[in-house]
Tab-separated table of C-alpha atoms in Angstrom:
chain	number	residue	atom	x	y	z
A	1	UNK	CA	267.121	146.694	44.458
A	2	UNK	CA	267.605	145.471	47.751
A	3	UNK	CA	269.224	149.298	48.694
A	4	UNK	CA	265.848	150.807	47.886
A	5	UNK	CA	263.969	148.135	50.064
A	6	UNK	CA	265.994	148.727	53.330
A	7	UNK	CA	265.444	152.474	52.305
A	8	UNK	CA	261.648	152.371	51.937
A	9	UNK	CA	261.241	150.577	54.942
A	10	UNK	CA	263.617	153.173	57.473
A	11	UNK	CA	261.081	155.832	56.269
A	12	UNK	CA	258.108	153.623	57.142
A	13	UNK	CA	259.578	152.531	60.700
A	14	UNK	CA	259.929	156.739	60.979
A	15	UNK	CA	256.592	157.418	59.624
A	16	UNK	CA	255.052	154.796	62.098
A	17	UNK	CA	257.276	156.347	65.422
A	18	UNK	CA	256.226	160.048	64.631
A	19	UNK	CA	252.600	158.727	64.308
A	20	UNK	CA	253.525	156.991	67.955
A	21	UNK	CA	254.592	159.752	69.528
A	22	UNK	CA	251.626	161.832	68.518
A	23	UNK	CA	249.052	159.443	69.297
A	24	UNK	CA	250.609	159.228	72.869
A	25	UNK	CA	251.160	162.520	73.666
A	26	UNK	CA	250.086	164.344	76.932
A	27	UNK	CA	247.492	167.334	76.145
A	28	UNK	CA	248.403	170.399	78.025
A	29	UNK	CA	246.346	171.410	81.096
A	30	UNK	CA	243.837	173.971	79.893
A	31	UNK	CA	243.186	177.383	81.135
A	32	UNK	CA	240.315	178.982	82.136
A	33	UNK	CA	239.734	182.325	82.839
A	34	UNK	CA	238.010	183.103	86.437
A	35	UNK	CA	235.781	185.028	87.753
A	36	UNK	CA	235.409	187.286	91.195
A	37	UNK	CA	232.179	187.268	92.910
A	38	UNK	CA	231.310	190.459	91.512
A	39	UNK	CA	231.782	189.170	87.940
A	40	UNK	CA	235.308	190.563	87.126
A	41	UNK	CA	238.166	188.878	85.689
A	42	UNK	CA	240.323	187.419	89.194
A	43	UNK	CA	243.990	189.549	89.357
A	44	UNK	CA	247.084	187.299	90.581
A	45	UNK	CA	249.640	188.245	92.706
A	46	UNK	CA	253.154	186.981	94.079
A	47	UNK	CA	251.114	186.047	97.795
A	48	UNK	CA	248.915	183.848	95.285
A	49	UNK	CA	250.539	181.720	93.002
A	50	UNK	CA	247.058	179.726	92.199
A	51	UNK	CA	245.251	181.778	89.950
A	52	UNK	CA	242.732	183.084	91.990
A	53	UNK	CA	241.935	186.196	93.843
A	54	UNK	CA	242.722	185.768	97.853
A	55	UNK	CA	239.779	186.148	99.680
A	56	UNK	CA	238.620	189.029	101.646
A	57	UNK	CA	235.026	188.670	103.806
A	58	UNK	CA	232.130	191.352	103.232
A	59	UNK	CA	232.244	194.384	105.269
A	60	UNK	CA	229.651	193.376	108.299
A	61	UNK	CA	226.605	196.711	107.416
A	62	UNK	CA	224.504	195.596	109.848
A	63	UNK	CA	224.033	197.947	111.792
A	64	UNK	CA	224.987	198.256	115.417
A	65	UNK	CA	222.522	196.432	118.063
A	66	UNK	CA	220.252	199.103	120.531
A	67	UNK	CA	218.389	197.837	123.117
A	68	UNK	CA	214.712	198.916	122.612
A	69	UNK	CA	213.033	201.529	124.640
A	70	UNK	CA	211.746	200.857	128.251
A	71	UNK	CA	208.159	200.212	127.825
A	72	UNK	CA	207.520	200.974	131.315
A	73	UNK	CA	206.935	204.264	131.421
A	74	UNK	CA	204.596	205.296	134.097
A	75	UNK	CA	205.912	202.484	136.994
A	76	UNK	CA	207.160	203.392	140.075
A	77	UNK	CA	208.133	200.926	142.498
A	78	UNK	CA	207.195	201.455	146.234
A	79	UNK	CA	210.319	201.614	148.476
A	80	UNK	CA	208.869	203.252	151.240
A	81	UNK	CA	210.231	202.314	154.779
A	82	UNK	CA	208.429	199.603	156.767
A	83	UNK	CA	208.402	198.303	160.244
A	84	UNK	CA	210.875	195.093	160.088
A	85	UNK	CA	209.242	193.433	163.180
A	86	UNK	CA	205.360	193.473	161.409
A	87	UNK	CA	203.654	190.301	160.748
A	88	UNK	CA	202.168	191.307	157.357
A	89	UNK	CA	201.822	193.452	154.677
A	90	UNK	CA	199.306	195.607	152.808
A	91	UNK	CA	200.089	195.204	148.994
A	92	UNK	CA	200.706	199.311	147.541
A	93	UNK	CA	200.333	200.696	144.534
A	94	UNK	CA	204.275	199.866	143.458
A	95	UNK	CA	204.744	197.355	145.252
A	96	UNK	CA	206.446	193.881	143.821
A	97	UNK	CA	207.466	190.363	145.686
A	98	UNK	CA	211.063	191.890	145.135
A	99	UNK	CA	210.413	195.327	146.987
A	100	UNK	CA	208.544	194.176	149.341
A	101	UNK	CA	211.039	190.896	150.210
A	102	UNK	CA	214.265	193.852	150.321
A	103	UNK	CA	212.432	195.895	152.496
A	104	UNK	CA	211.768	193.620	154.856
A	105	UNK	CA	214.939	191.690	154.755
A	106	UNK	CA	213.299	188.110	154.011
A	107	UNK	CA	213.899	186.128	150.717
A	108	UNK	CA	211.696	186.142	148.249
A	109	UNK	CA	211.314	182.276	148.190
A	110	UNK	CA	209.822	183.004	151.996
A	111	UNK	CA	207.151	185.337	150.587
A	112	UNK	CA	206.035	183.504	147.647
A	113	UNK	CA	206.188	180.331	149.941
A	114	UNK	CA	204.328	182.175	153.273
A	115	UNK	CA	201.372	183.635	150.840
A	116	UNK	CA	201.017	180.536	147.647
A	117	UNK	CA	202.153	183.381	145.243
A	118	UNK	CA	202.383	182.342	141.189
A	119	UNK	CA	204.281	183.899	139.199
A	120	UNK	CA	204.940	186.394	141.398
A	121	UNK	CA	200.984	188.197	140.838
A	122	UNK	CA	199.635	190.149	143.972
A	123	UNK	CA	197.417	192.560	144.144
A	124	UNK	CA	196.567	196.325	145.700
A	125	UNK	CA	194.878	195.790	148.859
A	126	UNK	CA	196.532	192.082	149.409
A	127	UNK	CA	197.580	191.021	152.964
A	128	UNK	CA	200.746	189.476	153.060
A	129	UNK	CA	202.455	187.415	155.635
A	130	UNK	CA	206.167	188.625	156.488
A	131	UNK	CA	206.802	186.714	158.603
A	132	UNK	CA	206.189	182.447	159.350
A	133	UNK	CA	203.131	181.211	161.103
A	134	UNK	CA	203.784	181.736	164.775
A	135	UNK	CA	205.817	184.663	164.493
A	136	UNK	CA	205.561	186.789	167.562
A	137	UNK	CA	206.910	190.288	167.310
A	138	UNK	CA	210.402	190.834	169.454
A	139	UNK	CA	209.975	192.959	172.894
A	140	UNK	CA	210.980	196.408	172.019
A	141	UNK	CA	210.017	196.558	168.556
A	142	UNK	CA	209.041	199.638	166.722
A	143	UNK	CA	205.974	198.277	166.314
A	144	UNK	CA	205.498	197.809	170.164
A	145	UNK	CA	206.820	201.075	171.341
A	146	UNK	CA	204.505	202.705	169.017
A	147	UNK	CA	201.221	200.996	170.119
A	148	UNK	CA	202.039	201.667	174.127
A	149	UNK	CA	203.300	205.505	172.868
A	150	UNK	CA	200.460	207.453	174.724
A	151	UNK	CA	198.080	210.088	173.040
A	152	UNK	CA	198.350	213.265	175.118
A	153	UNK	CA	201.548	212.479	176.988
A	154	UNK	CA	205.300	210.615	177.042
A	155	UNK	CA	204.875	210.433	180.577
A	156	UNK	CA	202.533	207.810	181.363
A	157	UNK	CA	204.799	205.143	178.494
A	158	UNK	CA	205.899	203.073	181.577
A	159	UNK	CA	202.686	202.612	183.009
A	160	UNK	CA	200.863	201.997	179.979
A	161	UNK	CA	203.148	199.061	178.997
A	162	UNK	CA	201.069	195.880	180.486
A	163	UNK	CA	198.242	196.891	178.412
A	164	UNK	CA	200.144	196.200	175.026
A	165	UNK	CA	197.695	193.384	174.162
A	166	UNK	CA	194.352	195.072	175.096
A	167	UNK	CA	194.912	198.527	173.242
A	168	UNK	CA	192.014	199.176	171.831
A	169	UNK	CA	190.998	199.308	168.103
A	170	UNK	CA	192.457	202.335	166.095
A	171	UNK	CA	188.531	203.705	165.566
A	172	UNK	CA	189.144	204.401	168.857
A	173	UNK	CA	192.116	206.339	169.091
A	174	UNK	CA	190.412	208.014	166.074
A	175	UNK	CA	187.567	209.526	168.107
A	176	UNK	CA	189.830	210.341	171.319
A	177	UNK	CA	192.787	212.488	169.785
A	178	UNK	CA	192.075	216.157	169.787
A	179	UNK	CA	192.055	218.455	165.813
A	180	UNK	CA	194.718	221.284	165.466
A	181	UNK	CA	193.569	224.108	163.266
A	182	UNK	CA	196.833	224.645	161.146
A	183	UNK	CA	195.508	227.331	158.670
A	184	UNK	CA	192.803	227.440	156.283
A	185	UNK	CA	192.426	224.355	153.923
A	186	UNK	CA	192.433	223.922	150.004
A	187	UNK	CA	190.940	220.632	147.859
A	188	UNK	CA	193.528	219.660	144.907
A	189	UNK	CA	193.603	216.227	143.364
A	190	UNK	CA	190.070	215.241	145.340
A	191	UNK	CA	191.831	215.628	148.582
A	192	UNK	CA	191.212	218.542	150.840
A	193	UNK	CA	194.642	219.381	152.481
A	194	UNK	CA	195.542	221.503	155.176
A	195	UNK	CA	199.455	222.330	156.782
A	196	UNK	CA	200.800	219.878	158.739
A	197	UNK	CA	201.805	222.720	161.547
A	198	UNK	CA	201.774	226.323	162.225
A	199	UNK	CA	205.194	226.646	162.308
A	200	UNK	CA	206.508	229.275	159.832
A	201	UNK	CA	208.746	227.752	156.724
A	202	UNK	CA	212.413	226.958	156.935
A	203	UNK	CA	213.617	225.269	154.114
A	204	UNK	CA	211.583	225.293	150.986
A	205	UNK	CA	210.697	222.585	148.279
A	206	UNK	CA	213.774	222.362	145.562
A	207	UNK	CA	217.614	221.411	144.915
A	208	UNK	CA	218.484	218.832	147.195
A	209	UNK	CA	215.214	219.341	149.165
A	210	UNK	CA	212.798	216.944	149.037
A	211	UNK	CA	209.879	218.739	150.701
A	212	UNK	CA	209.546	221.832	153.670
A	213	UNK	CA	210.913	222.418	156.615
A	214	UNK	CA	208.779	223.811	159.244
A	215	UNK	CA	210.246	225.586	162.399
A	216	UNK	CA	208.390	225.891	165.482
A	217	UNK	CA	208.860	225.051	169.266
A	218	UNK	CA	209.672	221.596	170.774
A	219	UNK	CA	206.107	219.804	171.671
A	220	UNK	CA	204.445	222.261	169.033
A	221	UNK	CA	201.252	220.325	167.626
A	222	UNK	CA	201.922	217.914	164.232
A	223	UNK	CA	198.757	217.074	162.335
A	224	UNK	CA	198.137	214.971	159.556
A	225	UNK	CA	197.539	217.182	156.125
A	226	UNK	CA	194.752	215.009	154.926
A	227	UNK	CA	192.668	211.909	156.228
A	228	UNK	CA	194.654	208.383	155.501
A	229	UNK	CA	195.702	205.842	157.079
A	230	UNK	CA	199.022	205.279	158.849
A	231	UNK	CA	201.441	202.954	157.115
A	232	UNK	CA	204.549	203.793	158.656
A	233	UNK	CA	205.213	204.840	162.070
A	234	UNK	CA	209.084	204.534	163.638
A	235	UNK	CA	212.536	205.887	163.651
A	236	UNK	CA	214.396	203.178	161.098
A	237	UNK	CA	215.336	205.788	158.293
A	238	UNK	CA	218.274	207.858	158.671
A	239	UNK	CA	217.637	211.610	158.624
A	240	UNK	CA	214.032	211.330	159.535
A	241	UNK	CA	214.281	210.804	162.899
A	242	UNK	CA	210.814	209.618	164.459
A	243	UNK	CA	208.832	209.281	160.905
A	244	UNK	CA	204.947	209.078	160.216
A	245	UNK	CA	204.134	207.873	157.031
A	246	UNK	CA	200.007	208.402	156.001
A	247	UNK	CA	198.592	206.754	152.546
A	248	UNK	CA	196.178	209.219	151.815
A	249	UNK	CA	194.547	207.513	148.475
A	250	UNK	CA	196.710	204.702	145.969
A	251	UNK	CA	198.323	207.955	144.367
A	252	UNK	CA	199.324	210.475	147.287
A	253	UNK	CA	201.047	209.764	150.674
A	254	UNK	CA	202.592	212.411	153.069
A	255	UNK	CA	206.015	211.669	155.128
A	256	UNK	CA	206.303	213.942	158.697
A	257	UNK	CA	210.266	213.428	160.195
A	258	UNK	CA	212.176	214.811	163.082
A	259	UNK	CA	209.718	214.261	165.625
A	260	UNK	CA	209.463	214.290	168.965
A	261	UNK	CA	207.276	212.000	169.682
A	262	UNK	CA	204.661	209.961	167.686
A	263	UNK	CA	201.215	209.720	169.003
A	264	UNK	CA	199.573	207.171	166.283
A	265	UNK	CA	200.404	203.576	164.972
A	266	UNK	CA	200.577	201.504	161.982
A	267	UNK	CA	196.900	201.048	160.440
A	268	UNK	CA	195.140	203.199	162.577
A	269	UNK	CA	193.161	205.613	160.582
A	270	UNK	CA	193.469	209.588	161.063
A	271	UNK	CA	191.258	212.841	159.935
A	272	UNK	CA	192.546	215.670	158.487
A	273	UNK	CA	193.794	217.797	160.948
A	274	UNK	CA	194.467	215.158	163.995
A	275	UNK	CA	197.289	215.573	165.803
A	276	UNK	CA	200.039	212.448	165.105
A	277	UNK	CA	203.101	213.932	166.671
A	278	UNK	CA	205.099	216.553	168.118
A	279	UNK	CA	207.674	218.693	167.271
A	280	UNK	CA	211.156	217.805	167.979
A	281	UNK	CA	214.896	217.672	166.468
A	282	UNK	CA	215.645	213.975	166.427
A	283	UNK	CA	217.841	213.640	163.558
A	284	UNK	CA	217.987	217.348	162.702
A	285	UNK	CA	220.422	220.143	163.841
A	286	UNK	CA	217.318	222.205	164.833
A	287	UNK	CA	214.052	222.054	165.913
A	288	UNK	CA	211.772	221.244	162.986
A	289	UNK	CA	209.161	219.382	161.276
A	290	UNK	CA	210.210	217.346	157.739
A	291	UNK	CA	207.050	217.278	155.339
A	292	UNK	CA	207.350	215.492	152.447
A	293	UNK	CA	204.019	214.964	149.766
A	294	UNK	CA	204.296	212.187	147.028
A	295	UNK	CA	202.446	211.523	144.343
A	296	UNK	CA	202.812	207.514	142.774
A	297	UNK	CA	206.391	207.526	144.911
A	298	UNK	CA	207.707	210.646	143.741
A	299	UNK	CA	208.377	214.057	145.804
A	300	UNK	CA	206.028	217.262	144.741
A	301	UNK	CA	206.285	220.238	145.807
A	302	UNK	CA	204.228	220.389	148.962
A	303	UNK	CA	203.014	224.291	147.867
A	304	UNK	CA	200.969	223.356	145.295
A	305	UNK	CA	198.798	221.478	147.325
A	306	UNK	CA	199.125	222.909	150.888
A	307	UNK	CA	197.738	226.268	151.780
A	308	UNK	CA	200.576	228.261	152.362
């Protein structure tokens, strides 16, 4: 009887540890299946032992940056020579406080400061200073040899040179200088135009040419092709020689090089057909005149407005 007892109870002491050991078990992790981005079932490999797909960043379509189109079409700055020893400055259709500063060789700090500028807004017409208050032009300046330059003759330059402050208004000069007959004349654009000598034609408009090339004598007559106003009158650009400059209207302005000798001055006003120079072959291989027509800044072909 007391077998069967110690029996019984091994199998309960056995039933109890089995019921131990499954109560106290460890569950197994559990598995989940992933997903890619895209939705798909995520592939491993031996580079990665966790399960999941390694990850590869989205091919960049945006498309490549272009800078948008100049807006600006139409604007032509003004980098026409000027006289670096002038006191001021009349404000040209292209004109900007950063052309006009480089042109003159002052900063444009100076010219802002010198004239109260904002924001850098002028305006066509505008007088600017150049130059501080109390600037007095150097002896010997372009500007000065081209005031005392005499009308009708180079001959009388040393004599004339102690009346450099009493020259008299260009209205004046104006009334005294004599009108060459260059040809018959032709309107285009408003502007009634007429050659600028009657020297026959050297070098045509085209290729590397910026204008014509008249031949002629040394001394032979130079007229202005249209009324203007002189805004550029000295010898400070290479390959012009002695250079006129006249502003005919905001649009057109004619350029006459390789002069001989100039006979007007900056801001003096000339009619069509006045004689502003003469024919020489400073800066030139020959004797010649350099005409040059431009319309807002660029070079046109001189025949289609000249009577030829």
């Amino acid at each position: 009887m007391l077998k069967k007892n110690v029996i019984r109870s091994g199998w309960c002491l056995l039933g109890l540890a089995l019921s131990a050991c499954t109560l106290f078990k460890q569950p197994a992790a559990p598995t989940e299946t992933g997903s890619s981005e895209a939705g798909g079932t995520a592939t491993t490999s031996a580079d990665n032992p966790y399960g999941s797909a390694p990850y590869t960043p989205p091919v960049n379509t945006a498309p490549a940056y272009t800078p948008n189109a100049d807006t600006s079409a139409g604007y032509v700055g003004n980098y026409s020579p000027v006289d670096i020893n002038a006191a001021t400055h009349t404000v040209q259709r292209g004109d900007t406080v950063f052309n006009i500063s480089k042109r003159y060789q002052i900063t444009q700090d100076n010219l802002r400061s010198w004239n109260n500028i904002i924001d850098n807004n002028i305006k066509l017409g505008q007088i600017l200073r150049v130059k501080p208050a109390g600037y007095v032009a150097p002896a010997g300046s372009k500007n000065t040899t081209t005031v005392t330059t005499p009308v009708n003759t180079s001959s009388v330059t040393t004599t004339t040179s102690t009346t450099t402050t009493t020259t008299p208004s260009s209205s004046t000069t104006v009334s005294t200088s004599k009108t060459v007959s260059t040809g018959g004349v032709r309107s285009v654009s408003g502007i009634e135009w007429q050659r600028p000598t009657a020297g026959s034609i050297l070098q045509s408009y085209g290729g590397s040419s910026k204008g014509i090339d008249y031949g002629g004598s040394a001394g032979q007559s130079v007229v202005a092709a249209a009324s203007g106003k002189v805004v550029y009158a000295g010898n400070g650009l290479r390959g012009y020689g002695n250079l006129i400059i006249v502003q005919h209207n905001q649009t057109y302005l004619t350029a006459y090089g390789n002069n001989q000798s100039i006979l007007v001055k900056e801001g003096q006003q000339v009619k069509r057909g006045q004689q502003i120079a003469t024919m020489g072959n400073t800066d030139a291989k020959r004797t010649q005149l350099h005409f040059e027509l431009r319309e807002n800044g660029q070079p046109q072909d001189p025949s289609r407005f000249l009577p030829m």
